[in-house]
Short mmCIF file of C-alpha atoms in Angstrom, two decimals:
data_model
loop_
_atom_site.label_atom_id
_atom_site.label_comp_id
_atom_site.label_asym_id
_atom_site.label_seq_id
_atom_site.Cartn_x
_atom_site.Cartn_y
_atom_site.Cartn_z
CA MET Z 207 103.04 -65.56 -23.69
CA TYR Z 208 101.69 -67.72 -26.51
CA PHE Z 209 103.28 -69.18 -29.58
CA ALA Z 210 101.30 -70.72 -32.43
CA ALA Z 211 102.59 -72.22 -35.66
CA LEU Z 212 101.50 -74.44 -38.50
CA LEU Z 213 103.66 -77.24 -39.87
CA ALA Z 214 102.48 -78.52 -43.23
CA ARG Z 215 103.98 -81.69 -44.70
CA THR Z 216 104.93 -81.47 -48.36
CA GLU Z 217 106.82 -83.66 -50.82
CA ASP Z 218 109.98 -81.73 -49.90
CA GLY Z 219 109.54 -82.03 -46.13
CA TRP Z 220 107.87 -79.69 -43.68
CA GLU Z 221 106.93 -76.05 -44.21
CA ALA Z 222 106.37 -73.87 -41.18
CA SER Z 223 104.44 -70.67 -40.74
CA ASP Z 224 103.60 -68.73 -37.64
CA THR Z 225 99.96 -68.01 -37.24
CA GLU Z 226 97.77 -65.54 -35.45
CA LEU Z 227 94.88 -67.02 -33.54
CA ASP Z 228 93.06 -63.74 -32.95
CA ASP Z 229 90.28 -64.63 -35.41
CA VAL Z 230 90.07 -68.27 -34.30
CA GLU Z 231 87.15 -68.86 -31.95
CA THR Z 232 86.41 -72.57 -32.39
CA LEU Z 233 88.13 -75.83 -33.24
CA SER Z 234 86.34 -75.66 -36.58
CA ASP Z 235 88.00 -72.29 -37.32
CA LEU Z 236 91.38 -73.74 -36.37
CA THR Z 237 90.80 -76.80 -38.56
CA ASP Z 238 89.86 -74.59 -41.51
CA LEU Z 239 93.04 -72.57 -40.99
CA ALA Z 240 95.09 -75.78 -41.03
CA ARG Z 241 93.37 -77.08 -44.16
CA GLU Z 242 94.14 -73.81 -45.97
CA ALA Z 243 97.85 -74.40 -45.25
CA SER Z 244 97.67 -77.98 -46.50
CA VAL Z 245 99.39 -79.04 -49.70
CA ASP Z 246 97.42 -81.74 -51.53
CA GLU Z 247 95.39 -82.47 -48.36
CA ASP Z 248 98.49 -83.76 -46.60
CA THR Z 249 99.13 -83.61 -42.85
CA VAL Z 250 99.14 -80.26 -41.10
CA LEU Z 251 100.08 -79.83 -37.47
CA VAL Z 252 99.02 -76.83 -35.43
CA PHE Z 253 101.23 -76.11 -32.44
CA ILE Z 254 99.98 -73.90 -29.62
CA GLU Z 255 102.11 -73.24 -26.57
CA GLN Z 256 101.71 -71.12 -23.49
CA GLU Z 257 105.19 -70.64 -22.10
CA ASP Z 258 105.95 -73.09 -19.27
CA ALA Z 259 102.26 -73.92 -18.73
CA TRP Z 260 100.94 -76.20 -21.49
CA PHE Z 261 101.15 -77.07 -25.16
CA GLY Z 262 98.70 -78.49 -27.64
CA VAL Z 263 99.00 -80.22 -30.99
CA VAL Z 264 96.16 -80.43 -33.47
CA ARG Z 265 96.65 -82.77 -36.41
CA VAL Z 266 94.58 -82.37 -39.56
CA ASP Z 267 94.86 -85.01 -42.28
CA GLY Z 268 92.83 -83.95 -45.32
CA GLU Z 269 89.11 -84.00 -44.59
CA GLU Z 270 89.39 -86.28 -41.54
CA ASP Z 271 88.34 -85.01 -38.13
CA PRO Z 272 91.14 -83.21 -36.29
CA ARG Z 273 93.11 -85.13 -33.68
CA ILE Z 274 94.09 -83.25 -30.52
CA PHE Z 275 96.63 -83.65 -27.74
CA ILE Z 276 96.97 -81.26 -24.80
CA SER Z 277 99.86 -81.59 -22.35
CA ASP Z 278 97.97 -80.20 -19.34
CA ALA Z 279 94.21 -79.87 -19.67
CA THR Z 280 93.76 -77.98 -16.41
CA ALA Z 281 96.25 -75.29 -17.43
CA ALA Z 282 94.75 -75.13 -20.93
CA ALA Z 283 91.27 -74.61 -19.46
CA ARG Z 284 92.48 -71.33 -17.99
CA SER Z 285 93.53 -70.11 -21.44
CA SER Z 286 91.33 -68.75 -24.21
CA TYR Z 287 93.36 -70.72 -26.78
CA GLY Z 288 93.20 -73.83 -24.64
CA GLU Z 289 89.44 -73.58 -24.44
CA ILE Z 290 89.33 -73.85 -28.24
CA LEU Z 291 90.97 -77.28 -28.01
CA LEU Z 292 88.97 -78.54 -25.02
CA THR Z 293 85.91 -79.64 -26.95
CA ASP Z 294 82.97 -81.51 -25.43
CA GLU Z 295 84.05 -84.61 -27.33
CA LEU Z 296 87.61 -84.43 -25.98
CA LEU Z 297 86.27 -83.99 -22.45
CA GLY Z 298 83.82 -86.88 -22.88
CA ARG Z 299 80.72 -84.70 -22.58
CA GLU Z 300 77.60 -84.79 -24.69
CA PRO Z 301 77.97 -81.96 -27.27
CA GLY Z 302 75.77 -79.02 -26.30
CA ALA Z 303 74.59 -80.70 -23.09
CA GLU Z 304 75.32 -77.61 -20.99
CA ASP Z 305 73.25 -75.41 -23.28
CA THR Z 306 70.31 -77.85 -23.28
CA ILE Z 307 70.27 -78.19 -19.49
CA ALA Z 308 70.52 -74.43 -18.97
CA ALA Z 309 67.65 -73.84 -21.40
CA LEU Z 310 65.45 -76.43 -19.66
CA GLU Z 311 66.21 -75.00 -16.24
CA GLU Z 312 65.15 -71.57 -17.45
CA LEU Z 313 61.84 -72.89 -18.82
CA VAL Z 314 60.90 -75.21 -15.96
CA GLY Z 315 61.46 -74.97 -12.23
CA LEU Z 316 63.40 -78.14 -11.50
CA ASP Z 317 63.21 -77.98 -7.71
CA GLY Z 318 60.60 -80.78 -7.57
CA THR Z 319 57.80 -78.65 -6.14
CA GLU Z 320 54.53 -77.54 -7.62
CA ASP Z 321 53.87 -73.84 -8.05
CA GLY Z 322 52.84 -72.38 -4.72
CA GLU Z 323 54.13 -75.31 -2.63
CA PRO Z 324 56.87 -74.58 -0.16
CA ASP Z 325 60.23 -76.10 -0.93
CA ILE Z 326 60.74 -78.46 2.00
CA THR Z 327 63.95 -80.40 1.78
CA PRO Z 328 64.59 -82.85 4.59
CA ASP Z 329 67.83 -82.37 6.45
CA ASN Z 330 69.47 -85.78 6.56
CA ASP Z 331 72.61 -85.24 8.58
CA ASP Z 332 73.10 -88.97 9.02
CA ASP Z 333 73.11 -89.42 5.25
CA ASN Z 334 76.16 -91.46 4.24
CA ASP Z 335 76.48 -89.81 0.84
CA ASN Z 336 79.60 -87.69 0.60
CA ASP Z 337 79.16 -84.82 -1.84
CA ASP Z 338 82.93 -84.51 -2.15
CA ASP Z 339 83.02 -87.88 -3.93
CA GLU Z 340 80.75 -86.67 -6.74
CA ILE Z 341 82.50 -85.88 -10.00
CA ASP Z 342 81.71 -82.50 -11.46
CA ALA Z 343 80.69 -83.08 -15.08
CA ASP Z 344 82.25 -79.76 -16.07
CA ALA Z 345 85.59 -80.49 -14.41
CA VAL Z 346 88.60 -80.74 -16.64
CA PRO Z 347 90.94 -83.62 -15.84
CA ALA Z 348 94.45 -82.77 -14.66
CA GLY Z 349 97.38 -83.70 -16.86
CA PRO Z 350 97.55 -84.79 -20.49
CA LEU Z 351 94.37 -85.20 -22.49
CA GLY Z 352 93.59 -86.38 -25.99
CA ASP Z 353 95.20 -88.58 -28.61
CA THR Z 354 98.60 -89.62 -27.24
CA GLY Z 355 99.39 -91.44 -30.50
CA ILE Z 356 98.88 -88.29 -32.56
CA LEU Z 357 102.53 -88.18 -33.67
CA ALA Z 358 103.55 -91.84 -33.38
CA ASP Z 359 103.56 -92.48 -37.13
CA LEU Z 360 105.61 -89.31 -37.65
CA GLY Z 361 108.45 -90.34 -35.36
CA LEU Z 362 107.37 -89.39 -31.83
CA PRO Z 363 106.09 -92.35 -29.78
CA GLU Z 364 103.33 -91.91 -27.20
CA ALA Z 365 105.66 -92.46 -24.25
CA GLU Z 366 107.98 -89.66 -25.37
CA LEU Z 367 105.10 -87.26 -26.03
CA LEU Z 368 103.84 -87.76 -22.49
CA THR Z 369 107.23 -86.86 -20.98
CA LEU Z 370 107.62 -83.52 -22.77
CA ARG Z 371 107.29 -80.35 -20.68
CA THR Z 372 109.35 -77.23 -21.48
CA ASP Z 373 110.54 -76.60 -25.03
CA ALA Z 374 108.17 -79.37 -26.06
CA LEU Z 375 107.45 -77.96 -29.52
CA VAL Z 376 111.17 -77.82 -30.31
CA GLU Z 377 111.54 -81.46 -29.26
CA ILE Z 378 108.49 -82.47 -31.29
CA ALA Z 379 109.77 -80.65 -34.37
CA ASP Z 380 113.18 -82.27 -33.89
CA ALA Z 381 111.60 -85.75 -33.81
CA LEU Z 382 109.69 -84.91 -37.00
CA GLY Z 383 112.79 -83.59 -38.75
CA ALA Z 384 111.33 -80.08 -38.81
CA ALA Z 385 113.34 -78.30 -36.12
CA GLU Z 386 115.04 -75.91 -38.55
CA VAL Z 387 111.82 -74.85 -40.27
CA LEU Z 388 110.04 -74.33 -36.96
CA GLU Z 389 112.95 -72.25 -35.70
CA THR Z 390 112.52 -69.85 -38.66
CA VAL Z 391 109.06 -68.82 -37.39
CA ARG Z 392 109.80 -68.85 -33.66
#
């Protein structure tokens, strides 16, 4: 079960609203949704939580790029909402690299042989290379990922953010002084 909410900072404190993510397909869509909730281009936090699995916080400050923290990237990768947050940039990949490689592989045979030549690959059993040691470029790292200082200036230090597990959004809202307003939309 998922929960998603927006917390927008105003002159009077925080305003909370629950939000539907059905029409959100990209981080850009999510950022636009947050900016629409912003008052005078102030800070907006988007909370996304999959019960007992992972949570994510997206922070949008005016027109700046969004900042993202995910409590468990591996768990988030198995979620359609988590995939929205797991951008190429966050994962340290070249944006669009997968699409470019796939397109090139379709256009050109990349097996190293000329057309009509047999594909002869030597079998080097005494090769010391261990394929298990290679890092899969598409792999998602286990554990927390992203900007651990995302909430530090709002009252939640990095070390505390990294220790949160269950009921994390409640604890975050409490640290921000927004527990009551978040509870109204939960």
